[in-house]
Short mmCIF file of C-alpha atoms in Angstrom, two decimals:
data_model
loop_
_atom_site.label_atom_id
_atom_site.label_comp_id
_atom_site.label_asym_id
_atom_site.label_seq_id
_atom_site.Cartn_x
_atom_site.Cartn_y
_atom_site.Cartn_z
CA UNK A 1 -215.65 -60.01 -10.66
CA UNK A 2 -215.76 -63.78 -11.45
CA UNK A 3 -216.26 -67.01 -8.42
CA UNK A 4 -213.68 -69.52 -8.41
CA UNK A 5 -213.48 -72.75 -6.02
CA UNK A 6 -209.83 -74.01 -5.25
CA UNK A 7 -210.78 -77.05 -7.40
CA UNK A 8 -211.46 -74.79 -10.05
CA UNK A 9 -208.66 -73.56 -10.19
CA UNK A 10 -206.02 -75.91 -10.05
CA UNK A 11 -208.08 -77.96 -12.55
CA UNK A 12 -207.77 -75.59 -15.28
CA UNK A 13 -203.95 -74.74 -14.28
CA UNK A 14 -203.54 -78.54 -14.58
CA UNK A 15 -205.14 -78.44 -17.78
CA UNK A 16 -202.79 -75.68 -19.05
CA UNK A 17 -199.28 -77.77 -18.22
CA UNK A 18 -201.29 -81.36 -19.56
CA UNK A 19 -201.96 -82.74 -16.60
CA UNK A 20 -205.64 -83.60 -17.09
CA UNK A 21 -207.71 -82.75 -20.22
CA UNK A 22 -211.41 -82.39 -21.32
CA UNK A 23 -212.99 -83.18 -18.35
CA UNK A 24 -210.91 -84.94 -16.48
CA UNK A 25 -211.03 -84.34 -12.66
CA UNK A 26 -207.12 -84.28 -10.85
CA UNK A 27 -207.06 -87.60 -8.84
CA UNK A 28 -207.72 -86.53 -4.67
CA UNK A 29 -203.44 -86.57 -4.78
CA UNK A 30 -202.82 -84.14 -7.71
CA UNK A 31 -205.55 -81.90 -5.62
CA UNK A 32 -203.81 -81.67 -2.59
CA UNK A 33 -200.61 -81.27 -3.79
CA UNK A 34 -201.97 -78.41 -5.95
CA UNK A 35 -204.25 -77.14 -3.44
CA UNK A 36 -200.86 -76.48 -0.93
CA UNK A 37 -199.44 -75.06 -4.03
CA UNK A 38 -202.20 -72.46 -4.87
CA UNK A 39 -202.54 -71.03 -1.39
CA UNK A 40 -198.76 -70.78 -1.56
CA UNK A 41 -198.40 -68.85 -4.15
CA UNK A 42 -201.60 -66.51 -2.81
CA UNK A 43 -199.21 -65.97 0.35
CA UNK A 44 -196.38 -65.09 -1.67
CA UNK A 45 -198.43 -62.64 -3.01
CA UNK A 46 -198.54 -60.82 0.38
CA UNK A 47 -195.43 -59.84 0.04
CA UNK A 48 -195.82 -57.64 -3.04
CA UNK A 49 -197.29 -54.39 -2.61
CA UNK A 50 -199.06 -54.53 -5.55
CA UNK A 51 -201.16 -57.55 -5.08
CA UNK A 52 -202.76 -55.97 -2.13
CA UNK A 53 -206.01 -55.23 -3.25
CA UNK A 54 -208.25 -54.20 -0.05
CA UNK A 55 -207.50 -50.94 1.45
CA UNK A 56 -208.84 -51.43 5.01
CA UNK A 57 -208.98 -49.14 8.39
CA UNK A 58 -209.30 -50.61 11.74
CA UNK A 59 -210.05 -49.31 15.12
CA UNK A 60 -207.15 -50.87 18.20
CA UNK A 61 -208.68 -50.62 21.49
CA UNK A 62 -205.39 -49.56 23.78
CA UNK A 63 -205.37 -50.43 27.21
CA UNK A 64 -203.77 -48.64 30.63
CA UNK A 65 -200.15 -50.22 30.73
CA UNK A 66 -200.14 -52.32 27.78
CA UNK A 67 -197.81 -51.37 25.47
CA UNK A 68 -197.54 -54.30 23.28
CA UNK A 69 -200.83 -55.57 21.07
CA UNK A 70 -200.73 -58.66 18.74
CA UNK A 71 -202.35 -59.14 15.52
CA UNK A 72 -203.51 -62.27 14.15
CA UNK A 73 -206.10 -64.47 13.64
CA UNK A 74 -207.74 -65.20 17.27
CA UNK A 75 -205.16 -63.06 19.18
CA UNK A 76 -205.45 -59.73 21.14
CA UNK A 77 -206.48 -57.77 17.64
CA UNK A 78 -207.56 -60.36 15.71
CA UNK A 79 -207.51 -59.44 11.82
CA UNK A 80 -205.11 -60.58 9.20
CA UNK A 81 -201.29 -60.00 9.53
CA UNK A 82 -200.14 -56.88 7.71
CA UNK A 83 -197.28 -56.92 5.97
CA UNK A 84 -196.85 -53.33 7.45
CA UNK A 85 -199.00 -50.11 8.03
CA UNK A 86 -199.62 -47.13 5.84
CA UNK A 87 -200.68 -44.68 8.85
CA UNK A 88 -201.69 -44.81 12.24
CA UNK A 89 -203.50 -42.38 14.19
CA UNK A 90 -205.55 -41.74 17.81
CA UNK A 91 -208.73 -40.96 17.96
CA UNK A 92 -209.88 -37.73 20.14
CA UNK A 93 -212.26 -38.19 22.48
CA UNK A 94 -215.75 -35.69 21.93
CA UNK A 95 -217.50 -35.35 18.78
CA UNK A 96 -216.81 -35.27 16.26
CA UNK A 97 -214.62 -38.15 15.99
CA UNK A 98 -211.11 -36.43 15.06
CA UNK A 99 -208.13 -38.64 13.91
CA UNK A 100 -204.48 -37.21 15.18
CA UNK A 101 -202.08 -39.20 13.00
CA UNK A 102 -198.74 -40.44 14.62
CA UNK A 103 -195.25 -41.47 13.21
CA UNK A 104 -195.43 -45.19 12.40
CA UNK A 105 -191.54 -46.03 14.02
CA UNK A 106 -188.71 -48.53 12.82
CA UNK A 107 -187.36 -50.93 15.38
CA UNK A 108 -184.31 -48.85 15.06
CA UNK A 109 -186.57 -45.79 16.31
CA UNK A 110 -188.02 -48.32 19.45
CA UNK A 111 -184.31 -49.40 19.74
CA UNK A 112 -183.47 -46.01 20.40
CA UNK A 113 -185.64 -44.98 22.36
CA UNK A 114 -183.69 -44.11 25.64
CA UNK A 115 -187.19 -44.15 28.22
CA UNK A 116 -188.95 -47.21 26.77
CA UNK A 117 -191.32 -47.46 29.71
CA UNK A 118 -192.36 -43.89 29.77
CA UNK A 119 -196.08 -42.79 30.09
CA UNK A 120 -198.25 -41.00 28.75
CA UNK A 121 -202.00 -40.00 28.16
CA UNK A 122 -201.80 -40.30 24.56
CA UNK A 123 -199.37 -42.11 22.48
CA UNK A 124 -196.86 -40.31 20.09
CA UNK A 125 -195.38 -43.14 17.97
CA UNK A 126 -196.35 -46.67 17.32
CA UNK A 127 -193.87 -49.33 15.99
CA UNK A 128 -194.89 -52.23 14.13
CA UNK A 129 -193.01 -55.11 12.95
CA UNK A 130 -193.87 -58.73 11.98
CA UNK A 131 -192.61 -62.12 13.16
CA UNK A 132 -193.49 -65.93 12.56
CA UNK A 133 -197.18 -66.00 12.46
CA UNK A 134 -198.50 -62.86 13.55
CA UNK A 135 -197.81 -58.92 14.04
CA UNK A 136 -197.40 -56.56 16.51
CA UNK A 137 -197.97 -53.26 17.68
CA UNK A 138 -195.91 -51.36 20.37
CA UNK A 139 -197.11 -48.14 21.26
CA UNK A 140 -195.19 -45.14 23.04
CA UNK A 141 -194.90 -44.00 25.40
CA UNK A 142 -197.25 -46.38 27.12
CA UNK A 143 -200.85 -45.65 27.64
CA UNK A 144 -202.21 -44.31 30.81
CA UNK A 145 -205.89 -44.21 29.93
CA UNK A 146 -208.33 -46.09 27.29
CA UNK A 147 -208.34 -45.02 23.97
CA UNK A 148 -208.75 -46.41 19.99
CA UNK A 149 -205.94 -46.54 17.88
CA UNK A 150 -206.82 -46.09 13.97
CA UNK A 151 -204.29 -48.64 12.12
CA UNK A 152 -204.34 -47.84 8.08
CA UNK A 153 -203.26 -51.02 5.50
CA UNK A 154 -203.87 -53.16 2.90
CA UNK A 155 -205.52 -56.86 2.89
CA UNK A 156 -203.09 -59.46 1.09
CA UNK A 157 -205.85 -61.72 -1.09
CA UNK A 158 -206.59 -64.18 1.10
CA UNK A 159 -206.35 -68.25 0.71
CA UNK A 160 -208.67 -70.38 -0.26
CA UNK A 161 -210.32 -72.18 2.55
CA UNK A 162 -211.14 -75.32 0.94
CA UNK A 163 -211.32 -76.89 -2.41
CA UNK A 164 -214.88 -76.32 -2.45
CA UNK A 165 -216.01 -73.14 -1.51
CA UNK A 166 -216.76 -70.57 -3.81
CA UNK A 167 -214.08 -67.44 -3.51
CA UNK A 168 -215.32 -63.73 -5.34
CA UNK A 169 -212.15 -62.84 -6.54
CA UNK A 170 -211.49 -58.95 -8.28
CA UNK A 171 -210.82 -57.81 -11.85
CA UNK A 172 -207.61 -59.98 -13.36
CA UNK A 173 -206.88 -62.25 -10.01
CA UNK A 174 -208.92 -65.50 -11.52
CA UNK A 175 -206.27 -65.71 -15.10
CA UNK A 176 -203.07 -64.23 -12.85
CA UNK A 177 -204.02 -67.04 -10.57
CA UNK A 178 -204.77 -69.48 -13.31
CA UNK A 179 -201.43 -68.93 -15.45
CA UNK A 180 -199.31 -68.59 -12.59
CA UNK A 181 -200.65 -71.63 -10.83
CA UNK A 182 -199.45 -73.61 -13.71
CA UNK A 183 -195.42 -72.17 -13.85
CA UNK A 184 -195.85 -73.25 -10.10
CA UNK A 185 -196.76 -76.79 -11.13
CA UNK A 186 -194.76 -77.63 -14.15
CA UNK A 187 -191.96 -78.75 -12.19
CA UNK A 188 -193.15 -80.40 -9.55
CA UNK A 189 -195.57 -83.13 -12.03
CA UNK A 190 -192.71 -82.99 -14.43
CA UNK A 191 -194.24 -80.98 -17.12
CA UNK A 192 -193.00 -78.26 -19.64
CA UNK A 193 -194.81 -74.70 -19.79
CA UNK A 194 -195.09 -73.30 -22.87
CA UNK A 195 -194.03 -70.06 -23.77
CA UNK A 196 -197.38 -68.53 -24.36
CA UNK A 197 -198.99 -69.63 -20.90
CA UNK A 198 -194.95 -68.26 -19.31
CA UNK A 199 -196.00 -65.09 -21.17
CA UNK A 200 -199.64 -64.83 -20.08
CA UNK A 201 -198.87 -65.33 -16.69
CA UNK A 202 -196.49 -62.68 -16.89
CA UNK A 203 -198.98 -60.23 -18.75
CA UNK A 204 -201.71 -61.33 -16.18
CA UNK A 205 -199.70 -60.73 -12.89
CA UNK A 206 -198.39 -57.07 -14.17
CA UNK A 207 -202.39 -55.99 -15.12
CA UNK A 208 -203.51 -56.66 -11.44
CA UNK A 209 -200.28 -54.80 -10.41
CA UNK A 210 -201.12 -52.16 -12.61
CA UNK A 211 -204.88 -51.91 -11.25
CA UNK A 212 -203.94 -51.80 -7.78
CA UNK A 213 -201.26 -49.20 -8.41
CA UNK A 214 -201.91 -46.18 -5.80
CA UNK A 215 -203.00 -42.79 -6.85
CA UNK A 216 -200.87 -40.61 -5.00
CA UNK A 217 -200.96 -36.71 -4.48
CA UNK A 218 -197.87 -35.03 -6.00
CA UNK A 219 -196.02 -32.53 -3.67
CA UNK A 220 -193.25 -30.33 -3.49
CA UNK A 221 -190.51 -30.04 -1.08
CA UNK A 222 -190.57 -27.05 0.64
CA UNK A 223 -186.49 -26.66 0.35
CA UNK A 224 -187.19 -26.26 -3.22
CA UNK A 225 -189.98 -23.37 -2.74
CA UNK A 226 -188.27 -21.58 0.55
CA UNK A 227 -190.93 -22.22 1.93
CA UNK A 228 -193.14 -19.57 -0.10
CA UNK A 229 -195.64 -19.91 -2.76
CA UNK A 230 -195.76 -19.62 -6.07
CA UNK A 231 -198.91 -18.54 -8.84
CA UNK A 232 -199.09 -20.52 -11.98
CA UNK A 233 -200.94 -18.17 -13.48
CA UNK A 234 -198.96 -14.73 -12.74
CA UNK A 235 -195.46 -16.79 -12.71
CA UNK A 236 -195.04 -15.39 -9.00
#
C-alpha cells in the first residue's frame, strides 16, 4: 500500500506526457484542470466491476410505511452510491442475529408488481436502482414494523478530496492511476503519449482488475444432476 496526494499525482502524470520535468511544480491552472481530470477518471472507475476494491456490508434501518430509502452522502442512508447490490437480506429479531436473504428485484419486477402498496411484517424483495446523484432502495411489500435491512456491495475507490491530503491507496491503484492519468491528459495540453506509457497503463489497469477478480464457488445445476448426487470416488 503506497500514500499519494492529488498533487502527487497529477505531477508525475504530467511528467509522463512532458508537461513539467525535474522538479517542476504544474502552475495552480494545470492543477485544477488535472485535479477535475483525476477524480474523473476515479468515477469512471465506478462503473467497472473490477475496480471495486472494498467489499462492504451495511445495516438499513426500515421504518413502518416507508417503502422508499435513499442512499447518498447526507441523505436518509447516508453511505456512498452503489453502483448496485450483491445481496440483501433481513435480519431476525432474537439472538443470535440470523440473516434471511431476499431477491434483490429489477424495476421490471417493481413494474410488475400488481399490489405495490401491499404490507407486510417482513419484506420479501427489495429493488434498487440508481439515478442522478444518489440511490435508492424500495422495499416490498411495505414494512409494518421496525426492522434492519443487511445491504451487500462493493465501494468504488473514492476521489480525492483535495490536492493535498494524503490518500492510502491498495496494491497497483497508485501506477494504474499514474499511467492512466496521463492518456487522460495528452489531449487536452496538446501532448503525444508514447507507446510505452499507452501500454503501461493498459498493463496497470488489467493487474488491479485481475486482483480484485472474485473468487466464486463453482456449482452445478441441478437439471444436469436430476436432482440426485453423485460420488467422485465410487463414480455413483
Amino acid at each position: 500500500m503506497v500514500t499519494r496526494t492529488g498533487l502527487a499525482v497529477i505531477t508525475d502524470s504530467l511528467k509522463l506526457i512532458g508537461v513539467v520535468a525535474g522538479h517542476e511544480v504544474p502552475t495552480s491552472a494545470e492543477q485544477q484542470d488535472a485535479f477535475a481530470r483525476l477524480n474523473e477518471l476515479i468515477d469512471s472507475w465506478g462503473t467497472h466491476a473490477q475496480t471495486l476494491l472494498v467489499s462492504r456490508r451495511d445495516v438499513v434501518p426500515l421504518l413502518p410505511a416507508v417503502q422508499v430509502y435513499q442512499i447518498g452522502p447526507g441523505l436518509t442512508v447516508d453511505l456512498p452510491v452503489p453502483m448496485g447490490l450483491d445481496a440483501v437480506a433481513y435480519v431476525l429479531a432474537g439472538a443470535p442475529e440470523t440473516e434471511v436473504f431476499l431477491d434483490v428485484g429489477t424495476d421490471q419486477y417493481a413494474l410488475a408488481t400488481p399490489q405495490k402498496l401491499l404490507t407486510g411484517a417482513v419484506p420479501q424483495t427489495v429493488n434498487y436502482s440508481r439515478t442522478h446523484g444518489y440511490g435508492e432502495l424500495w422495499v416490498w411489500p411495505v414494512p409494518t414494523v421496525a426492522t434492519d435491512l443487511v445491504i451487500y456491495w462493493q465501494e468504488p475507490l473514492a476521489a480525492f478530496p483535495d490536492l493535498v491530503t494524503p490518500v492510502a491507496l491498495a496494491a497497483g491503484y497508485a501506477r494504474a492511476l499514474r499511467t492512466n492519468l496521463a492518456l487522460e491528459l495528452a489531449p487536452e495540453f496538446g501532448k503525444q503519449v508514447d507507446v510505452l506509457i499507452v501500454q503501461q497503463a493498459r498493463e496497470s489497469l488489467a493487474d488491479v482488475k485481475r486482483a480484485n477478480f472474485p473468487m466464486v464457488e463453482i456449482g452445478i445445476d441441478t437439471a444436469l444432476t436430476g436432482g440426485g448426487t453423485y460420488n467422485i470416488l465410487t463414480d455413483t
